[in-house]
Structures are given as structure tokens and as C-alpha cells.
């Protein structure tokens, strides 16, 4: 697996209907309008490249990379957030739990309207901070079902390349970060195996992505030093 330095997927339509007031007024996807929109459409005709970026939470994604790949390279791009961030902190309002998850879902959908990518989720719940993948996958998340969601996203989106945001090791810190990479690595192979989650094959076909890569996040100086030690 190379380094790039710098999922059933729950439909988002139901939450779109619950959009917060003013969201459309705040986000204007000007890149898809007028001459700029025409330029984007023509650019997409020049490539069939596609990439699926994966992480654990809203805000885990590399937004610069997504925008560069979707708007700059005109690739078909999607971000798979395993959960909706309902276990996070809210310093500017009273919303917590489900309500916070709704807000963060809308934030991701708004971001995708700007950067030109698609957005997917799994059934995993953000239950708050944990230091281990074992707790996340062993007691908090239904491991096989969430893995099936990731496999579904891959088979449905059919990416050429899958880019993980995390390594799947304690280096990632948050246990949910670790779990997202562990499941991403497993799904890379499982999506191509017709014996894995065969019930999905009524609707999609097995899919083998060409390459699995990492785009490691650095949330502190120690993590940045780890990245700097990795040879290109």
C-alpha cells in the first residue's frame, strides 16, 4: 500500500429533507453555474478516473485533496464518513447527539456541493472518544455490518483508487480513526470477492479497486513528524 501525503450505505435523502434553515442560502455552488459549470462539465469528459476517500467522522476528510481531485483533475470523487459525528463536541450551540449529527451531516453535504464530490455514510454511530480499535469494533460497532456498508459503498461507487485517511494503528489516536482504516483495508479485498456479502450482488457487482493508498492526517506535531519520516 502506497502513501499519499500533502457503507448498506445509509441514504442521505432522508436527512436532506430535514435541511437546516438557510443552508441553501449559505452555500452557492458557483463552480457548476455558467461558464465555470460548462468548463467543469467538459473537463469531466476527459477522464474516467475515480477515487473514494474514507474516514471516520465529518471533518476527517482531506478537503483540499477532494477539491483538487474533483474540481482540478475532474475525477469522480466521493467521501465515505463512517459516522455522522453525533458524538462530537458543540461549542457554539446546544445541539448534541442526533441533532448534532444532523448538523454535521448537512455540513458535509454543503461541502460536497462546493468541492464537487459525492457523500456516503455507514450505519456506524459516533459514540464519543475511545483510544482503541478493539473497543470500537469489538463492543460499539456491529463490525460485520459496518464492513458490509463499506463494501457496498465500494461496489456501488466503483472507484479506481481508495484513499484511507488513517493507518489503522495506534498512531491514529482515536479508536474510530483506527477502525475506519482497518475496515477500509478489509473492504478493499472483500468488495472484489463474490463470496463476501453475496446478498448485495442482486444490486451491484464485485469490484476490485486498482490501488489502496493512505493520505495520513496530522492532528498534532507528533503525527506530523511520523509523516515526515515516511519516504515518498
C-alpha positions as a Markdown table, in Angstrom:
| # | Residue | x | y | z |
|---|---|---|---|---|
| 1 | Unk | 0.0 | 0.0 | 0.0 |
| 2 | Unk | 1.5 | 3.3 | -1.0 |
| 3 | Unk | 1.4 | 6.6 | 0.8 |
| 4 | Unk | -0.2 | 9.8 | -0.5 |
| 5 | Unk | 1.0 | 12.8 | 1.6 |
| 6 | Unk | 0.1 | 16.6 | 1.2 |
| 7 | Unk | -21.4 | 1.8 | 3.9 |
| 8 | Unk | -25.5 | -0.8 | 3.3 |
| 9 | Unk | -24.5 | 2.9 | 2.9 |
| 10 | Unk | -27.2 | 4.9 | 4.6 |
| 11 | Unk | -29.0 | 7.1 | 2.1 |
| 12 | Unk | -28.7 | 10.8 | 2.9 |
| 13 | Unk | -32.0 | 11.8 | 1.2 |
| 14 | Unk | -34.0 | 11.5 | 4.4 |
| 15 | Unk | -31.7 | 13.9 | 6.2 |
| 16 | Unk | -31.7 | 16.3 | 3.2 |
| 17 | Unk | -35.4 | 16.7 | 3.8 |
| 18 | Unk | -34.5 | 17.9 | 7.3 |
| 19 | Unk | -32.1 | 20.5 | 6.0 |
| 20 | Unk | -31.5 | 23.4 | 8.4 |
| 21 | Unk | -33.0 | 26.8 | 7.5 |
| 22 | Unk | -30.6 | 29.0 | 5.5 |
| 23 | Unk | -28.3 | 26.2 | 4.4 |
| 24 | Unk | -29.0 | 26.7 | 0.6 |
| 25 | Unk | -28.6 | 30.5 | 1.0 |
| 26 | Unk | -25.2 | 30.0 | 2.6 |
| 27 | Unk | -23.8 | 27.6 | 0.0 |
| 28 | Unk | -23.7 | 28.7 | -3.6 |
| 29 | Unk | -22.0 | 26.1 | -5.9 |
| 30 | Unk | -20.9 | 28.7 | -8.4 |
| 31 | Unk | -18.5 | 26.2 | -9.9 |
| 32 | Unk | -21.4 | 24.4 | -11.5 |
| 33 | Unk | -23.0 | 27.5 | -13.0 |
| 34 | Unk | -22.5 | 29.5 | -16.2 |
| 35 | Unk | -19.1 | 29.3 | -18.0 |
| 36 | Unk | -17.4 | 27.8 | -15.0 |
| 37 | Unk | -20.0 | 25.0 | -14.9 |
| 38 | Unk | -19.6 | 24.3 | -18.6 |
| 39 | Unk | -15.8 | 24.2 | -18.1 |
| 40 | Unk | -16.2 | 21.7 | -15.3 |
| 41 | Unk | -18.6 | 19.5 | -17.4 |
| 42 | Unk | -16.2 | 19.5 | -20.3 |
| 43 | Unk | -13.3 | 18.6 | -18.1 |
| 44 | Unk | -15.1 | 15.6 | -16.7 |
| 45 | Unk | -15.5 | 14.2 | -20.2 |
| 46 | Unk | -11.7 | 14.0 | -20.5 |
| 47 | Unk | -11.2 | 11.4 | -17.7 |
| 48 | Unk | -12.8 | 8.3 | -16.2 |
| 49 | Unk | -10.7 | 8.5 | -13.1 |
| 50 | Unk | -12.4 | 7.9 | -9.8 |
| 51 | Unk | -11.4 | 7.9 | -6.1 |
| 52 | Unk | -13.1 | 7.0 | -2.8 |
| 53 | Unk | -11.7 | 8.8 | 0.3 |
| 54 | Unk | -12.6 | 7.2 | 3.6 |
| 55 | Unk | -12.5 | 8.5 | 7.2 |
| 56 | Unk | -14.4 | 8.0 | 10.5 |
| 57 | Unk | -16.1 | 11.4 | 11.1 |
| 58 | Unk | -17.2 | 14.5 | 9.4 |
| 59 | Unk | -14.1 | 16.8 | 9.3 |
| 60 | Unk | -11.7 | 13.8 | 9.0 |
| 61 | Unk | -11.5 | 14.2 | 5.2 |
| 62 | Unk | -8.8 | 16.0 | 3.3 |
| 63 | Unk | -10.9 | 18.7 | 1.8 |
| 64 | Unk | -8.0 | 20.2 | -0.2 |
| 65 | Unk | -7.4 | 16.8 | -1.8 |
| 66 | Unk | -11.1 | 16.2 | -2.6 |
| 67 | Unk | -11.5 | 19.7 | -4.2 |
| 68 | Unk | -8.2 | 19.3 | -6.1 |
| 69 | Unk | -9.2 | 15.8 | -7.5 |
| 70 | Unk | -12.9 | 16.7 | -8.2 |
| 71 | Unk | -12.6 | 20.3 | -9.4 |
| 72 | Unk | -9.0 | 20.4 | -10.6 |
| 73 | Unk | -8.5 | 16.9 | -12.1 |
| 74 | Unk | -12.2 | 16.4 | -12.9 |
| 75 | Unk | -12.2 | 13.0 | -11.4 |
| 76 | Unk | -15.3 | 11.3 | -9.9 |
| 77 | Unk | -14.7 | 11.6 | -6.2 |
| 78 | Unk | -16.6 | 10.6 | -3.0 |
| 79 | Unk | -16.0 | 10.8 | 0.7 |
| 80 | Unk | -17.2 | 7.9 | 2.9 |
| 81 | Unk | -17.6 | 9.0 | 6.5 |
| 82 | Unk | -18.3 | 6.0 | 8.7 |
| 83 | Unk | -20.5 | 8.0 | 11.1 |
| 84 | Unk | -22.2 | 11.4 | 11.2 |
| 85 | Unk | -20.3 | 12.9 | 14.1 |
| 86 | Unk | -23.1 | 12.8 | 16.6 |
| 87 | Unk | -20.7 | 12.1 | 19.5 |
| 88 | Unk | -18.6 | 15.2 | 19.0 |
| 89 | Unk | -18.4 | 18.5 | 20.9 |
| 90 | Unk | -20.5 | 21.5 | 20.1 |
| 91 | Unk | -19.1 | 24.8 | 21.4 |
| 92 | Unk | -21.4 | 27.1 | 19.5 |
| 93 | Unk | -24.8 | 25.7 | 20.3 |
| 94 | Unk | -26.9 | 23.4 | 22.5 |
| 95 | Unk | -27.4 | 20.6 | 19.9 |
| 96 | Unk | -26.0 | 17.2 | 21.0 |
| 97 | Unk | -26.4 | 13.6 | 19.9 |
| 98 | Unk | -28.8 | 13.1 | 17.0 |
| 99 | Unk | -29.3 | 16.8 | 16.4 |
| 100 | Unk | -25.6 | 17.4 | 16.3 |
| 101 | Unk | -25.3 | 14.5 | 13.8 |
| 102 | Unk | -27.9 | 16.2 | 11.6 |
| 103 | Unk | -26.0 | 19.4 | 11.6 |
| 104 | Unk | -22.7 | 17.8 | 10.8 |
| 105 | Unk | -24.4 | 15.7 | 8.0 |
| 106 | Unk | -25.6 | 18.9 | 6.5 |
| 107 | Unk | -22.1 | 20.4 | 6.8 |
| 108 | Unk | -20.7 | 17.6 | 4.7 |
| 109 | Unk | -23.4 | 17.8 | 2.1 |
| 110 | Unk | -22.8 | 21.5 | 1.8 |
| 111 | Unk | -19.1 | 20.9 | 1.5 |
| 112 | Unk | -19.6 | 18.4 | -1.3 |
| 113 | Unk | -21.8 | 20.9 | -3.2 |
| 114 | Unk | -18.8 | 23.2 | -3.2 |
| 115 | Unk | -15.9 | 20.7 | -3.8 |
| 116 | Unk | -17.9 | 18.6 | -6.4 |
| 117 | Unk | -17.6 | 15.2 | -4.7 |
| 118 | Unk | -20.3 | 12.8 | -3.5 |
| 119 | Unk | -21.0 | 11.9 | 0.1 |
| 120 | Unk | -21.7 | 8.5 | 1.7 |
| 121 | Unk | -22.2 | 7.2 | 5.2 |
| 122 | Unk | -22.5 | 3.9 | 7.0 |
| 123 | Unk | -24.7 | 2.9 | 9.9 |
| 124 | Unk | -21.9 | 3.4 | 12.5 |
| 125 | Unk | -22.6 | 5.7 | 15.4 |
| 126 | Unk | -20.2 | 8.2 | 16.8 |
| 127 | Unk | -20.2 | 7.2 | 20.5 |
| 128 | Unk | -17.5 | 9.6 | 21.6 |
| 129 | Unk | -13.8 | 9.3 | 22.1 |
| 130 | Unk | -12.1 | 5.9 | 22.5 |
| 131 | Unk | -8.4 | 5.1 | 22.3 |
| 132 | Unk | -8.7 | 1.6 | 20.8 |
| 133 | Unk | -10.0 | 0.0 | 17.7 |
| 134 | Unk | -10.8 | -3.1 | 19.8 |
| 135 | Unk | -13.4 | -1.2 | 21.7 |
| 136 | Unk | -14.8 | 0.4 | 18.6 |
| 137 | Unk | -15.1 | -2.8 | 16.6 |
| 138 | Unk | -15.5 | -5.2 | 19.5 |
| 139 | Unk | -18.3 | -3.7 | 21.5 |
| 140 | Unk | -19.6 | -0.4 | 20.0 |
| 141 | Unk | -20.0 | -1.0 | 16.3 |
| 142 | Unk | -21.5 | -4.1 | 14.6 |
| 143 | Unk | -18.3 | -4.9 | 12.8 |
| 144 | Unk | -19.6 | -7.2 | 10.0 |
| 145 | Unk | -22.5 | -4.9 | 9.2 |
| 146 | Unk | -20.3 | -1.8 | 9.1 |
| 147 | Unk | -17.8 | -3.7 | 6.9 |
| 148 | Unk | -20.7 | -4.6 | 4.7 |
| 149 | Unk | -21.6 | -1.0 | 4.4 |
| 150 | Unk | -18.1 | -0.1 | 3.3 |
| 151 | Unk | -18.1 | -2.9 | 0.8 |
| 152 | Unk | -21.4 | -1.7 | -0.5 |
| 153 | Unk | -20.0 | 1.8 | -1.0 |
| 154 | Unk | -17.1 | 0.4 | -3.0 |
| 155 | Unk | -19.2 | -1.8 | -5.1 |
| 156 | Unk | -21.7 | 1.0 | -5.7 |
| 157 | Unk | -19.2 | 3.8 | -6.5 |
| 158 | Unk | -16.6 | 1.5 | -8.2 |
| 159 | Unk | -13.5 | 3.6 | -7.6 |
| 160 | Unk | -10.2 | 3.2 | -9.3 |
| 161 | Unk | -8.4 | 4.2 | -6.1 |
| 162 | Unk | -9.3 | 4.0 | -2.4 |
| 163 | Unk | -7.6 | 6.5 | -0.2 |
| 164 | Unk | -7.6 | 5.9 | 3.6 |
| 165 | Unk | -7.3 | 8.9 | 5.9 |
| 166 | Unk | -5.8 | 6.8 | 8.7 |
| 167 | Unk | -3.3 | 4.0 | 9.1 |
| 168 | Unk | -5.3 | 1.6 | 11.3 |
| 169 | Unk | -2.7 | 1.6 | 14.1 |
| 170 | Unk | -2.5 | 3.3 | 17.5 |
| 171 | Unk | -0.7 | 6.1 | 15.6 |
| 172 | Unk | -4.1 | 7.4 | 14.6 |
| 173 | Unk | -5.1 | 8.1 | 18.2 |
| 174 | Unk | -8.9 | 7.9 | 18.2 |
| 175 | Unk | -10.1 | 4.3 | 18.1 |
| 176 | Unk | -12.7 | 5.2 | 15.5 |
| 177 | Unk | -10.0 | 6.6 | 13.3 |
| 178 | Unk | -8.1 | 3.3 | 13.6 |
| 179 | Unk | -11.3 | 1.3 | 12.9 |
| 180 | Unk | -12.1 | 3.3 | 9.7 |
| 181 | Unk | -8.7 | 2.3 | 8.2 |
| 182 | Unk | -8.9 | -1.3 | 9.4 |
| 183 | Unk | -12.3 | -1.7 | 7.7 |
| 184 | Unk | -11.1 | 0.1 | 4.6 |
| 185 | Unk | -8.3 | -2.3 | 4.2 |
| 186 | Unk | -10.6 | -5.3 | 4.6 |
| 187 | Unk | -13.2 | -3.9 | 2.3 |
| 188 | Unk | -10.6 | -3.3 | -0.4 |
| 189 | Unk | -10.3 | -7.1 | -0.9 |
| 190 | Unk | -13.8 | -8.1 | 0.2 |
| 191 | Unk | -15.5 | -5.9 | -2.4 |
| 192 | Unk | -13.9 | -8.0 | -5.1 |
| 193 | Unk | -14.9 | -11.3 | -3.6 |
| 194 | Unk | -18.3 | -12.6 | -4.7 |
| 195 | Unk | -18.4 | -14.8 | -1.6 |
| 196 | Unk | -18.4 | -11.7 | 0.7 |
| 197 | Unk | -21.8 | -10.2 | 1.3 |
| 198 | Unk | -23.4 | -12.1 | -1.6 |
| 199 | Unk | -26.8 | -10.5 | -0.8 |
| 200 | Unk | -25.5 | -7.3 | -2.3 |
| 201 | Unk | -25.0 | -8.9 | -5.7 |
| 202 | Unk | -28.7 | -8.5 | -6.5 |
| 203 | Unk | -28.0 | -4.8 | -7.0 |
| 204 | Unk | -24.2 | -4.4 | -7.6 |
| 205 | Unk | -21.3 | -6.4 | -8.9 |
| 206 | Unk | -18.0 | -7.3 | -7.2 |
| 207 | Unk | -15.4 | -4.5 | -7.7 |
| 208 | Unk | -11.7 | -4.6 | -7.3 |
| 209 | Unk | -10.2 | -1.1 | -6.9 |
| 210 | Unk | -6.8 | -0.8 | -8.6 |
| 211 | Unk | -4.9 | 0.6 | -5.7 |
| 212 | Unk | -5.2 | 1.2 | -1.9 |
| 213 | Unk | -3.4 | 4.3 | -0.6 |
| 214 | Unk | -3.2 | 6.4 | 2.6 |
| 215 | Unk | -3.4 | 10.2 | 3.0 |
| 216 | Unk | -2.4 | 10.4 | 6.6 |
| 217 | Unk | -3.9 | 13.0 | 8.8 |
| 218 | Unk | -1.7 | 15.0 | 11.2 |
| 219 | Unk | -3.7 | 16.5 | 14.1 |
| 220 | Unk | -0.6 | 17.2 | 16.2 |
| 221 | Unk | 3.2 | 17.7 | 15.9 |
| 222 | Unk | 4.0 | 14.1 | 16.7 |
| 223 | Unk | 1.8 | 12.8 | 13.9 |
| 224 | Unk | 3.3 | 15.3 | 11.5 |
| 225 | Unk | 6.8 | 14.0 | 12.5 |
| 226 | Unk | 5.6 | 10.4 | 11.7 |
| 227 | Unk | 4.5 | 11.5 | 8.3 |
| 228 | Unk | 7.8 | 13.3 | 7.6 |
| 229 | Unk | 9.7 | 10.1 | 8.4 |
| 230 | Unk | 7.8 | 8.1 | 5.7 |
| 231 | Unk | 9.7 | 8.0 | 2.4 |
| 232 | Unk | 7.8 | 9.1 | -0.7 |
